[in-house]
Coordinates of C-alpha atoms and ligand atoms in Angstrom, one line a residue:
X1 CA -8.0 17.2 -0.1
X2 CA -8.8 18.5 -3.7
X3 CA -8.9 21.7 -2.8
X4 CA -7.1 24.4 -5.0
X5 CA -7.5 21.8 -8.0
X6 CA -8.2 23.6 -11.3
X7 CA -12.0 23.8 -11.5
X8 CA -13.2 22.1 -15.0
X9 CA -15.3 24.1 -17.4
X10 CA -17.3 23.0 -20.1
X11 CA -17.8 19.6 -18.2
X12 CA -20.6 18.4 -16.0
X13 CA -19.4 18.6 -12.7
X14 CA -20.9 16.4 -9.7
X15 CA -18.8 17.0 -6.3
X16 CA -19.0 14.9 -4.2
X17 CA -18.6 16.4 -0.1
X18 CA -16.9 14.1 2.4
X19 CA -17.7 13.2 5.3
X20 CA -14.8 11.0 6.3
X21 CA -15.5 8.1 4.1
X22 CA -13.6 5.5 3.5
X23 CA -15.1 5.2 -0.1
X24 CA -15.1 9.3 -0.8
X25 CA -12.3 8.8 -3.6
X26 CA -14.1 5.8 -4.9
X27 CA -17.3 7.2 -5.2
X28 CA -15.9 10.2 -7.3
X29 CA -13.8 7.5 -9.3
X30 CA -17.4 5.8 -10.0
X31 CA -19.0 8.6 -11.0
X32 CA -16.2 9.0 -13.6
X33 CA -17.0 5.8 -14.6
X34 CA -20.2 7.1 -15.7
X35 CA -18.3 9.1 -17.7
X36 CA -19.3 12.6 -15.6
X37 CA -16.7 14.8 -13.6
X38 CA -16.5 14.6 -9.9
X39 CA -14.3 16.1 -7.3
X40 CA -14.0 14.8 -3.7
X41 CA -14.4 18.3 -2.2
X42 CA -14.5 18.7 2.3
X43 CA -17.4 18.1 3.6
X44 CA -17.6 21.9 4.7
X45 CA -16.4 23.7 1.6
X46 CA -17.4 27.4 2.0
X47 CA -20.4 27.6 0.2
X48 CA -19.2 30.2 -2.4
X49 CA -16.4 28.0 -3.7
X50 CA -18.6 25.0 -3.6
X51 CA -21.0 26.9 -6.1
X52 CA -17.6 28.0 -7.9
X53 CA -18.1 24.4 -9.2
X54 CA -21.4 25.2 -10.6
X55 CA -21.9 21.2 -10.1
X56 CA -24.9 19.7 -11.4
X57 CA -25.5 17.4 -8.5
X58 CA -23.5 17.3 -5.2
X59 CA -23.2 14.0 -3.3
X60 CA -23.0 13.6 0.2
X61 CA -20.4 10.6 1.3
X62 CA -20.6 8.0 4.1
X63 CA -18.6 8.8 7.2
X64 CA -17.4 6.6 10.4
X65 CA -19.2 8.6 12.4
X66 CA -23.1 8.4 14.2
X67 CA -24.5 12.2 13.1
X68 CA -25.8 12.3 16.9
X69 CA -22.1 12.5 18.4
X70 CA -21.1 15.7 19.3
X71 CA -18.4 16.3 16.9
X72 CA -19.7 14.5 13.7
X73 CA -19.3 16.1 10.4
X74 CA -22.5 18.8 10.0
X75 CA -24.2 19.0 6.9
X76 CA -24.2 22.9 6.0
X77 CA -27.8 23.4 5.5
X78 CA -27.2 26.0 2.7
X79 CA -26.6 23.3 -0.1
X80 CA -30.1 21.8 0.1
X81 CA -31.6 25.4 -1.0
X82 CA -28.8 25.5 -3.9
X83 CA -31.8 23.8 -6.6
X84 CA -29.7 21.1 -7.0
X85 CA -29.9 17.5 -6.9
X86 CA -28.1 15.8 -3.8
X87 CA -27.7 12.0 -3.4
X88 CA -26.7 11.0 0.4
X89 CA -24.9 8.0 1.1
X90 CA -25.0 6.2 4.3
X91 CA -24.0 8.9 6.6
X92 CA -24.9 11.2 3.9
X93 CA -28.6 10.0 3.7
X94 CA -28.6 10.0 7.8
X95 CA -27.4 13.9 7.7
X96 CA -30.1 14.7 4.9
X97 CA -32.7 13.0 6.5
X98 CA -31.9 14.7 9.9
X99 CA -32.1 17.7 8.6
X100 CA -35.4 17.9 6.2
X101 CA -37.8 16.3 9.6
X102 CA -37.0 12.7 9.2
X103 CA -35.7 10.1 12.1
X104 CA -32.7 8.4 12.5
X105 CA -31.7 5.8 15.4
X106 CA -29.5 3.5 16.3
X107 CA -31.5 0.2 16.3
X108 CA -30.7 -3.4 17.6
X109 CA -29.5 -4.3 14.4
X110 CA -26.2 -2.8 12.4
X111 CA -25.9 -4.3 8.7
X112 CA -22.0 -5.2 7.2
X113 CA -21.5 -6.4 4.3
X114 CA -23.8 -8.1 2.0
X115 CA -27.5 -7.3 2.7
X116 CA -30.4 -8.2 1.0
X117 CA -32.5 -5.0 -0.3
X118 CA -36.1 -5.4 -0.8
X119 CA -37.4 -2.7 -4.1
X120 CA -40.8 -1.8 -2.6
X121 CA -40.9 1.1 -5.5
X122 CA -38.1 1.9 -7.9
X123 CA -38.8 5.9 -8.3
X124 CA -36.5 7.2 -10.2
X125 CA -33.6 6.5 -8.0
X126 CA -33.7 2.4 -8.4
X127 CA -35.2 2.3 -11.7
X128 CA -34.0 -0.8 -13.3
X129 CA -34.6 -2.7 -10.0
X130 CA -36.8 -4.8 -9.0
X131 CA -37.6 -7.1 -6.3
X132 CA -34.7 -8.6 -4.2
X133 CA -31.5 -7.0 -4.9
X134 CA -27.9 -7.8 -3.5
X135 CA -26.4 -4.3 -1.5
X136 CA -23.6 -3.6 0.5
X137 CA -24.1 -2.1 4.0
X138 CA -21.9 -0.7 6.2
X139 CA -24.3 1.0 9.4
X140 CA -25.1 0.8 12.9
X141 CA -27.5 3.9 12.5
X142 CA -30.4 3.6 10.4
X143 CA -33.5 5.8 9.4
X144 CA -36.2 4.7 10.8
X145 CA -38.5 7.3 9.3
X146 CA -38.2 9.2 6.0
X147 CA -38.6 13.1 6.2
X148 CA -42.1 14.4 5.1
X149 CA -42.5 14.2 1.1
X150 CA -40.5 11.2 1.5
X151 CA -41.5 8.3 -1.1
X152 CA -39.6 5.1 0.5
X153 CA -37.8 3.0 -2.1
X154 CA -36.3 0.3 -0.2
X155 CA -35.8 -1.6 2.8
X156 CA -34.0 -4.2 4.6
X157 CA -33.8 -6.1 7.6
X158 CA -32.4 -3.4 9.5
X159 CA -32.9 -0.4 7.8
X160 CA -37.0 0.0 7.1
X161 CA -35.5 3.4 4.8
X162 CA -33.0 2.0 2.5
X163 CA -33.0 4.0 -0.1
X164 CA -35.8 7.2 -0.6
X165 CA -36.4 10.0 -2.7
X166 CA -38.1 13.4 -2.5
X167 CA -38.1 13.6 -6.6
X168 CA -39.5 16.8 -6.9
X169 CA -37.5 18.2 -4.7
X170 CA -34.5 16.7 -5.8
X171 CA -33.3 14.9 -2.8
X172 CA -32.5 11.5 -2.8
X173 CA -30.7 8.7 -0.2
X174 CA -29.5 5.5 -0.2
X175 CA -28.2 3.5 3.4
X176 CA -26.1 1.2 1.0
X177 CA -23.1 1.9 -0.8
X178 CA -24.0 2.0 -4.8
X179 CA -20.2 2.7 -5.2
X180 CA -18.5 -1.2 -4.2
X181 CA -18.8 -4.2 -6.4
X182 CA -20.4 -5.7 -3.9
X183 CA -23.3 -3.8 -4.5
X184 CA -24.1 -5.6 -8.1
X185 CA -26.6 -2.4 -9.4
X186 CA -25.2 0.3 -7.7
X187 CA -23.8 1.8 -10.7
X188 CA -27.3 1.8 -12.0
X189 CA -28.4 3.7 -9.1
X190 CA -25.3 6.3 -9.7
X191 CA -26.5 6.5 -13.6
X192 CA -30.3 7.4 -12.5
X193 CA -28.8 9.9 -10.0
X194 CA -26.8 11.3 -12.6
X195 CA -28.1 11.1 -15.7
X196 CA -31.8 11.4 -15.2
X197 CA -31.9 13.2 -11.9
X198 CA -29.2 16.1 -12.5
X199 CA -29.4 16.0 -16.5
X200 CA -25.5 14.9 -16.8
X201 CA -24.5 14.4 -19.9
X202 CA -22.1 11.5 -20.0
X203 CA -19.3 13.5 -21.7
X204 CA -16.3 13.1 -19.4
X205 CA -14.2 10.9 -22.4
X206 CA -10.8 10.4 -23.7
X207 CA -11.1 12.9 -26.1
X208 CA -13.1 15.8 -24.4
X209 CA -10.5 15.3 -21.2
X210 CA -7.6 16.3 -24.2
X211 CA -9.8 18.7 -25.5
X212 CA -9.8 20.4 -21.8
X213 CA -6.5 19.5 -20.1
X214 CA -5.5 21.6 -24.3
X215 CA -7.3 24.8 -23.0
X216 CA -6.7 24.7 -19.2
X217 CA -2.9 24.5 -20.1
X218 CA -3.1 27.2 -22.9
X219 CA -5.3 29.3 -20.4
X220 CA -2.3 28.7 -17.9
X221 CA 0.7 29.1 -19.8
X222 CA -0.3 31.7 -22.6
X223 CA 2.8 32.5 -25.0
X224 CA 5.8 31.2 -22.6
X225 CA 7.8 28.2 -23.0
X226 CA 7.9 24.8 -20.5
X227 CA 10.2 22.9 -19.8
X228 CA 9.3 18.8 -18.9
X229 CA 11.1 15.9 -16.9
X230 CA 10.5 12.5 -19.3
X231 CA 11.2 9.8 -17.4
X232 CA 9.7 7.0 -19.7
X233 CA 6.8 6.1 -17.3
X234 CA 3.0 6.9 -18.4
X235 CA 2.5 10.0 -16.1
X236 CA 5.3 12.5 -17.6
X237 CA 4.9 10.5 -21.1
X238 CA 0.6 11.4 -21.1
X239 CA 1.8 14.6 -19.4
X240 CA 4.5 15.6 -22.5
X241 CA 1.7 14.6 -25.4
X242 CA -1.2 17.0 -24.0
X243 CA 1.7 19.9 -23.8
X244 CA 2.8 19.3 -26.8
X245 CA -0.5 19.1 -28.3
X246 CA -1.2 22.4 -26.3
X247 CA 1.8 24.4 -26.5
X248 CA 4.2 23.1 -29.9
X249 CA 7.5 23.4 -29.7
X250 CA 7.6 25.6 -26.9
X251 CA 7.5 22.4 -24.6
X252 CA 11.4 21.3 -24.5
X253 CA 11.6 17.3 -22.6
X254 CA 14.8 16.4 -21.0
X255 CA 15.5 13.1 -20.5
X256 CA 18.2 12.0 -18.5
X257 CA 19.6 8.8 -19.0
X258 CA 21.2 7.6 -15.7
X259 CA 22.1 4.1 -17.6
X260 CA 20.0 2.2 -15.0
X261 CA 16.6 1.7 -17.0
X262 CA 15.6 -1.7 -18.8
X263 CA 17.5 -2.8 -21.9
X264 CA 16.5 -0.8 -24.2
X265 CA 14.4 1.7 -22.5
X266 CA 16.4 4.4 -22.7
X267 CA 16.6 4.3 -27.2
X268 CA 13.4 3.6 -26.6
X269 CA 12.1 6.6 -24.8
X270 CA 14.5 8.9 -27.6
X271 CA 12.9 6.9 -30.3
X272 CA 9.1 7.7 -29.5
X273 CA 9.2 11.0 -28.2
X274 CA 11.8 12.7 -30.8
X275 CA 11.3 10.1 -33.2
X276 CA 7.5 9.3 -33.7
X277 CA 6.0 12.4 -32.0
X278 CA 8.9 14.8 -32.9
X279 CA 8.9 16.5 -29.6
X280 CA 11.4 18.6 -28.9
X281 CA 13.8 16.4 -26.7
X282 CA 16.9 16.4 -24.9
X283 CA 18.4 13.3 -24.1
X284 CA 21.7 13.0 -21.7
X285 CA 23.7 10.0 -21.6
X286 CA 24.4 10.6 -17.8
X287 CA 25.3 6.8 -17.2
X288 CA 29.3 7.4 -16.6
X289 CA 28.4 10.2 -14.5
X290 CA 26.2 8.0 -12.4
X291 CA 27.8 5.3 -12.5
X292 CA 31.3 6.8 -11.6
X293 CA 29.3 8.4 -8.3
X294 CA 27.9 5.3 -7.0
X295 CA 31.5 3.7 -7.1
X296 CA 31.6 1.2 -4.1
X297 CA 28.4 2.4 -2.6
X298 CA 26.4 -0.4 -1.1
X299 CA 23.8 1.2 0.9
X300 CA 20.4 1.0 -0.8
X301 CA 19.4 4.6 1.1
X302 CA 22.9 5.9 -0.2
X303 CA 22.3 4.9 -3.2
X304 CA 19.0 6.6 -3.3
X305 CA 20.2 9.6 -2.0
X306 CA 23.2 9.7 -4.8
X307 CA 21.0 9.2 -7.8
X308 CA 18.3 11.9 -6.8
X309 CA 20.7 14.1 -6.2
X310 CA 22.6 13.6 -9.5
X311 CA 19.6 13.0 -11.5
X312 CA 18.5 16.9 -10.0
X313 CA 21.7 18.3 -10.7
X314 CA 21.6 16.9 -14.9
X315 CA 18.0 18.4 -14.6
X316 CA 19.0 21.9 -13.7
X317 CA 21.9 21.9 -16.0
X318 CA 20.1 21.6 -18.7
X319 CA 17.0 23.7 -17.3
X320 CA 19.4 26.3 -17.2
X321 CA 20.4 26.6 -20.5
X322 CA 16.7 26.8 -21.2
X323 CA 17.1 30.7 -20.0
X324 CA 13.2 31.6 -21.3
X325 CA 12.1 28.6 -20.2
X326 CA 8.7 29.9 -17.6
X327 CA 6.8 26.7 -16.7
X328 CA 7.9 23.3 -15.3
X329 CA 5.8 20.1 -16.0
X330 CA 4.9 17.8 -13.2
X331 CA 2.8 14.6 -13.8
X332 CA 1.2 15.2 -10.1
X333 CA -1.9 12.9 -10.2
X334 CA -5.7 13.4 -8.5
X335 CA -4.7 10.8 -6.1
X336 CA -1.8 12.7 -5.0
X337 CA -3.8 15.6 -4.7
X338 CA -6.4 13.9 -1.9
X339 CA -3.9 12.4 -0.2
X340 CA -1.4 14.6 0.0
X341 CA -1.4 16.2 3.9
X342 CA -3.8 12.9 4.7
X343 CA -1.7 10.1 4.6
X344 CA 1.1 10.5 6.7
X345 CA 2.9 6.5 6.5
X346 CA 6.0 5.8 8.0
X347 CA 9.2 6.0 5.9
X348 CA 10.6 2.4 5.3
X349 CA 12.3 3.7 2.3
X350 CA 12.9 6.9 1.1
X351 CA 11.3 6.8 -2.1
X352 CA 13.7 9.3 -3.9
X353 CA 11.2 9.7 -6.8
X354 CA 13.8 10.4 -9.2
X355 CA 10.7 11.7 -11.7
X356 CA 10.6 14.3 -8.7
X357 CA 12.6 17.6 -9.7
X358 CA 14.3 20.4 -7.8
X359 CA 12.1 22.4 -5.1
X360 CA 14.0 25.8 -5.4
X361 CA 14.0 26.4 -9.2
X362 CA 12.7 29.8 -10.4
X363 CA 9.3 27.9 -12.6
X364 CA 5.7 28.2 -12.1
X365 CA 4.3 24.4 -12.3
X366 CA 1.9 23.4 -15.2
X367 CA 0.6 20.2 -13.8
X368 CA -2.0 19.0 -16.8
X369 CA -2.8 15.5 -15.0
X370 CA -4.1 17.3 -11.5
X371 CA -6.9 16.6 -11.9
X372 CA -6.8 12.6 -13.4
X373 CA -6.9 9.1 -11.8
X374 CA -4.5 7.2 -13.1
X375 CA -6.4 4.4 -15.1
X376 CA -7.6 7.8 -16.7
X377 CA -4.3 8.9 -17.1
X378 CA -3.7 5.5 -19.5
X379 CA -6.8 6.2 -21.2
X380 CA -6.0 9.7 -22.7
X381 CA -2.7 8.1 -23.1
X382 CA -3.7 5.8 -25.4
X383 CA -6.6 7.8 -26.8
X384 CA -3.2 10.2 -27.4
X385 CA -1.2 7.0 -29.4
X386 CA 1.2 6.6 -26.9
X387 CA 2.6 2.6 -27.6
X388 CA 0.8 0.2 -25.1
X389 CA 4.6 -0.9 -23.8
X390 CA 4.3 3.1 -22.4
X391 CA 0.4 3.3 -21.2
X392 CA 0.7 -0.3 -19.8
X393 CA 4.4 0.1 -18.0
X394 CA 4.5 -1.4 -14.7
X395 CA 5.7 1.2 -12.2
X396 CA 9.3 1.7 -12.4
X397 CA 11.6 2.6 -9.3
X398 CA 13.5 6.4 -10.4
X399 CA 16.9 4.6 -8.9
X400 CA 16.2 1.7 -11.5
X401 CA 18.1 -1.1 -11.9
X402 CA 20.6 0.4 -9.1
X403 CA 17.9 -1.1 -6.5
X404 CA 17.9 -4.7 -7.6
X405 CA 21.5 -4.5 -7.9
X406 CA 22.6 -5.8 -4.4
X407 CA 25.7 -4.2 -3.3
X408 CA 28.0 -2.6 -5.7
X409 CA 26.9 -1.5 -9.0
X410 CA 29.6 -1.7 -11.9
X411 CA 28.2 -1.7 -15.4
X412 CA 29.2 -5.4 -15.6
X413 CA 26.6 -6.2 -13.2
X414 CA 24.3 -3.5 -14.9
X415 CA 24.6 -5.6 -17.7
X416 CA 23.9 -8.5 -16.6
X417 CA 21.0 -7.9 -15.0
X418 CA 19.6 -6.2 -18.1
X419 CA 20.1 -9.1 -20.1
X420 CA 18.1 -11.7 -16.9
X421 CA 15.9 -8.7 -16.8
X422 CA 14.9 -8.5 -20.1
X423 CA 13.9 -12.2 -20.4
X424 CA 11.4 -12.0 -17.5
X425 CA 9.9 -9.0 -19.1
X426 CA 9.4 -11.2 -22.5
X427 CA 8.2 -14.4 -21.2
X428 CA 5.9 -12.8 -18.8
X429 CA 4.6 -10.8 -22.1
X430 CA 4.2 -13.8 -23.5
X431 CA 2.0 -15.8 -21.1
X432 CA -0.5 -13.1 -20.8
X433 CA 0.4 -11.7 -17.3
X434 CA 2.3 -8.5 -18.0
X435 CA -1.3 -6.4 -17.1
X436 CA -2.1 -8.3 -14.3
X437 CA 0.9 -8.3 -12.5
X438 CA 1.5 -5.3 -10.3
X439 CA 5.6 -5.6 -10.6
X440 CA 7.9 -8.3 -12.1
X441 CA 11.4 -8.0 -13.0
X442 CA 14.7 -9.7 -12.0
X443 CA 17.4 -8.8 -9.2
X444 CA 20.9 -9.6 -8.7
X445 CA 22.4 -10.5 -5.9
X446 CA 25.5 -10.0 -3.9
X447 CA 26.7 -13.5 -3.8
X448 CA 27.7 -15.6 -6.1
X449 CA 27.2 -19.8 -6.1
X450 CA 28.7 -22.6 -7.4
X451 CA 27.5 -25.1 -10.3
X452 CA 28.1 -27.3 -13.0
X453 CA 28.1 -26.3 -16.7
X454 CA 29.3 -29.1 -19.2
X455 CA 32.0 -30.4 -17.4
X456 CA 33.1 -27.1 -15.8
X457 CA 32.5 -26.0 -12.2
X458 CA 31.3 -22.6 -12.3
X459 CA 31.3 -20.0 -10.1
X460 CA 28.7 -17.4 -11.0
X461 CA 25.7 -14.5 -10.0
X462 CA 22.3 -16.0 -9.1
X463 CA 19.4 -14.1 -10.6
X464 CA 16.8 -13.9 -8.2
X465 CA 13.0 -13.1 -9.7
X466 CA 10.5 -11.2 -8.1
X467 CA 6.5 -11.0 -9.2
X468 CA 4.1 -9.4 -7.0
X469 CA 0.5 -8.5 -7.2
X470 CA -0.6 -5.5 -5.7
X471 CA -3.1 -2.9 -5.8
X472 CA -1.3 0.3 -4.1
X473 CA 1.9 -0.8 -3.3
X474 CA 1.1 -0.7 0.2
X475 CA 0.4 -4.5 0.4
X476 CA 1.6 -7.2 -1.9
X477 CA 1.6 -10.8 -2.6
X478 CA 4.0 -12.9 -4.2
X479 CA 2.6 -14.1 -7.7
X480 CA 2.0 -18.1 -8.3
X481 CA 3.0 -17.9 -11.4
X482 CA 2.9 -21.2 -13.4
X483 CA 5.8 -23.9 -12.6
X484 CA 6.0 -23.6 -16.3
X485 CA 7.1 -20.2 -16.6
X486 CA 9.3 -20.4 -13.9
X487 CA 10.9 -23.3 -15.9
X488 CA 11.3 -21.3 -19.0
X489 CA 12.7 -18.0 -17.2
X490 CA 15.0 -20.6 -15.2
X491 CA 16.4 -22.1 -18.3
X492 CA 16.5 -19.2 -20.8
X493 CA 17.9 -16.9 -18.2
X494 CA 21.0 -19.6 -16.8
X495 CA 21.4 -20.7 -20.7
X496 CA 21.1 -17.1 -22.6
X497 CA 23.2 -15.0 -19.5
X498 CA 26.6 -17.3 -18.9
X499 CA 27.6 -15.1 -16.0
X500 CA 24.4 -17.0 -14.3
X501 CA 24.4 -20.1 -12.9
X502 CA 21.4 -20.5 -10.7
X503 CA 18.0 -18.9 -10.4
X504 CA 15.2 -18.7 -7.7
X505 CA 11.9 -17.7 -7.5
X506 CA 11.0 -14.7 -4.0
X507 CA 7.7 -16.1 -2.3
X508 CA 7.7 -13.5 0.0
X509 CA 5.1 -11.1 0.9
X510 CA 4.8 -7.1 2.0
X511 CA 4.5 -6.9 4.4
X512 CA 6.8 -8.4 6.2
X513 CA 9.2 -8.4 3.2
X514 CA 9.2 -4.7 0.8
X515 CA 8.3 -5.3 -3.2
X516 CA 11.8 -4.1 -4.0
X517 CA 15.1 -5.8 -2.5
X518 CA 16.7 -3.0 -1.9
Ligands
LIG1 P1 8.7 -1.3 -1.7 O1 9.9 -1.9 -2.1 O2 8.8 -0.2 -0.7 O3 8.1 -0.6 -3.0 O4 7.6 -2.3 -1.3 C1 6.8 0.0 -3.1 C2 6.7 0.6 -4.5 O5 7.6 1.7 -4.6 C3 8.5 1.5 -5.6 N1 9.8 2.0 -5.1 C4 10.3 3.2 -5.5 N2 9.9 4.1 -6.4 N3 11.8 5.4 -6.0 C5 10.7 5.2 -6.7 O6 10.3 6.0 -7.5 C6 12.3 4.5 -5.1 O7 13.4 4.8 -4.5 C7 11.5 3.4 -4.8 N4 11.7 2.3 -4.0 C8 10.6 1.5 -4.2 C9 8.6 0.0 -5.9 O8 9.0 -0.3 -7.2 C10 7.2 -0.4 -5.6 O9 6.3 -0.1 -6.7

């Protein structure tokens, strides 16, 4: 949960309190939408640090539970006599109706999924609506009768309060969920909660998110000097730009080259940072070193293990020369803030983030994106003029190529599959799918097959390619990419790498198969 995350000042704030949603995170990600700051905060936030906030509206989140079970999330009664604006949500309108003298039951009926909402009046709440709407449900419970002072906005089938407002008062509820897509207006809904029921300016931008992250970090790290792990992907890259924005040349980068990035990537990474932005930069050419210790390994965890290890050891070496060096960067993210402690999934793969850095060094973390989603994360990035090929990159694995490089990894094979690599990247470019794609690259296998080339047998490395489409990584589907492309990649790939003789196309899915090979 978000506690501990660096309060915001000089922003609206709207927190929103959960109560065991499923959609908690997305409602705060909608509100952000509307371009006004929200945390997901615990449902039962001391009051003191809840008013810390000073939020300008607080939301109350849907929950899996029925509020007449004995253990169900309370509402703390306190934050209805705060003065301020509070929107409940499913569960969240059930607790505030409970508690201001209205009725809640569990009827015949429960509503899931798409219900039809009829506007009886729009009050402030549904301005903009009218009518029959489309809204998403999710409910066994329902109120049956709205609190005194009530004005009933909505109903449905099943739910004769579905949606009400107490506008003087500030209260207001809706038993559908404004925050999916399914529910067509709810981001209207969200807007007239915000906007014209808590005053929120919409202010939560590119820019003013720069212009905060550029005091919090001052604020944080006063006159000393930081010290930041580049790694090439958008989180580190965003994270180097608003330090160096903040902080001058008192941020030093290191980049450590392991010599299993794209082709190219690695100049590339020197090129922008030193080059365009003239960030202090230091770049190690670590790829014998890594290379030379992942001689003859072939097991994908050992090989995981070796390169996070190494990779922490080239860190600290040159950390260490950086004697008055106080802070280190991480490029933690909001999500990783909620979930950390919650999500507990089993280890299929030691995900050595190699972006990761050493737990026992003697810094005080600066973590500037703490408080970001990652889509805004890409914004500030490109608000920032980071090159698209950076706020756009696909994630990368820290082990690299060493992943998709079955068995063992010589710098022939490196090669090789930076080369078959590099042409997927390009013609996936090219047809327009880079964005949509979660992942795509190339892998090379262990074996090797037979085939014809003029005349010649050959004997030669299959290239095996591997597009997914994903949202989390969790789950993922194999891309039906057009027979077209798959064409061109087959024949630029066999024609342009002559160590490659055949290529195939992975239709497998996660589960039961993993994104990477390895
Ligand atoms: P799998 O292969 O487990 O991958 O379906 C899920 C996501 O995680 C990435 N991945 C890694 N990232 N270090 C990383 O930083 C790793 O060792 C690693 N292994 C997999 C993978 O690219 C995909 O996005």
């Amino acid at each position: 949960m978000a506690q501990g995350s660096p309060q915001v000042k000089g922003l609206d704030t709207v927190l929103v309190l959960d109560f065991g949603a499923q959609y908690g995170q997305l409602i705060a990600r909608r509100v952000r939408e509307c371009r006004v700051y929200s945390e997901l905060v615990p449902h039962d936030l001391p009051i003191a640090r809840l008013k810390a906030y000073a939020p300008k509206g607080i939301i109350l989140s849907g929950g899996p539970m029925s509020v007449y079970v004995d253990d169900a999330p309370q509402l703390d009664p306190e934050i209805l006599n705060l003065g301020i604006p509070v929107l409940g949500i499913c569960y969240g309108m059930q607790s505030l109706a409970l508690h201001l003298g209205g009725t809640v039951a569990r009827t015949d009926l429960s509503e899931f999924g798409k219900t039809a909402l009829s506007v009886l009046e729009p009050g402030l709440l549904l301005e903009g609506l009218r009518g029959e709407e489309q809204a998403w449900m999710s409910h066994r419970d329902s109120v049956t009768k709205a609190p005194p002072g009530f004005d009933v906005l909505a109903a449905s089938a099943a739910s004769p309060v579905a949606a009400m407002e107490a506008r003087s008062r500030g209260f207001y509820g809706v038993q559908f969920h404004p925050e999916v897509v399914h529910t067509p207006r709810g981001m209207d809904v969200l807007k007239n909660f915000l906007y014209k029921a808590c005053g929120c300016a919409p202010e939560f931008t590119p820019a003013s998110i720069i212009e905060e992250s550029i005091k919090q970090i001052r604020a944080q790290v006063g006159d000393n000097k930081a010290i930041l792990g580049l790694s090439g992907g958008v989180d580190s890259s965003v994270a180097a730009l608003l330090m160096y924005k903040a902080i001058g040349e008192r941020l030093t980068c290191v980049f450590v080259d392991q010599g299993m990035m794209r082709m190219r990537e690695a100049e590339r990474v020197v090129e922008t940072f030193a080059g365009t932005f003239g960030i202090p930069l230091i770049a190690v050419d670590a790829a014998d070193r890594f290379l030379d210790k992942l001689k003859d390994v072939t097991e994908p965890e050992r090989k995981r293990k070796i390169i996070g290890e190494e990779f922490i050891r080239c860190f600290e070496e040159e950390a260490r020369k950086l004697t008055d060096a106080k802070f280190l960067v991480q490029g933690t993210l909001y999500s990783d803030v909620i979930e950390s402690g919650t999500r507990q999934a089993a280890k299929i793969k030691s995900h050595h983030n190699v972006g990761g850095l050493p737990e026992k060094m003697d810094f005080e973390l600066v973590e500037p994106l703490r408080w970001l989603f990652k889509d805004e994360v890409r914004a500030v990035g490109e608000e920032l003029g980071l090159p698209e090929r950076i706020v756009w990159r696909q994630p990368f694995p820290g082990p690299g190529l060493a992943i998709r490089i079955i068995g063992a990894i010589t710098r022939e094979r490196v090669d090789v599959l930076q080369r078959a690599d590099a042409i997927v990247q390009e013609e996936i470019r090219k047809a327009g799918l880079y964005r949509e794609l979660w992942q795509c690259f190339a892998i090379l296998p262990v074996i090797r097959s037979v085939g014809v080339q003029g005349d010649e047998r050959t004997y030669g490395y299959p290239i095996a390619i591997r597009a997914v489409k994903s949202d989390d990584a969790m789950t993922a589907d194999w891309a039906h990419l057009p027979y077209d492309l798959l064409e061109t990649l087959s024949s630029r790939i066999i024609n342009e790498v002559p160590e490659v003789n055949r290529v195939v196309y992975d239709i497998s899915s996660k589960p039961p198969s993993t994104i990477e090979w390895e």
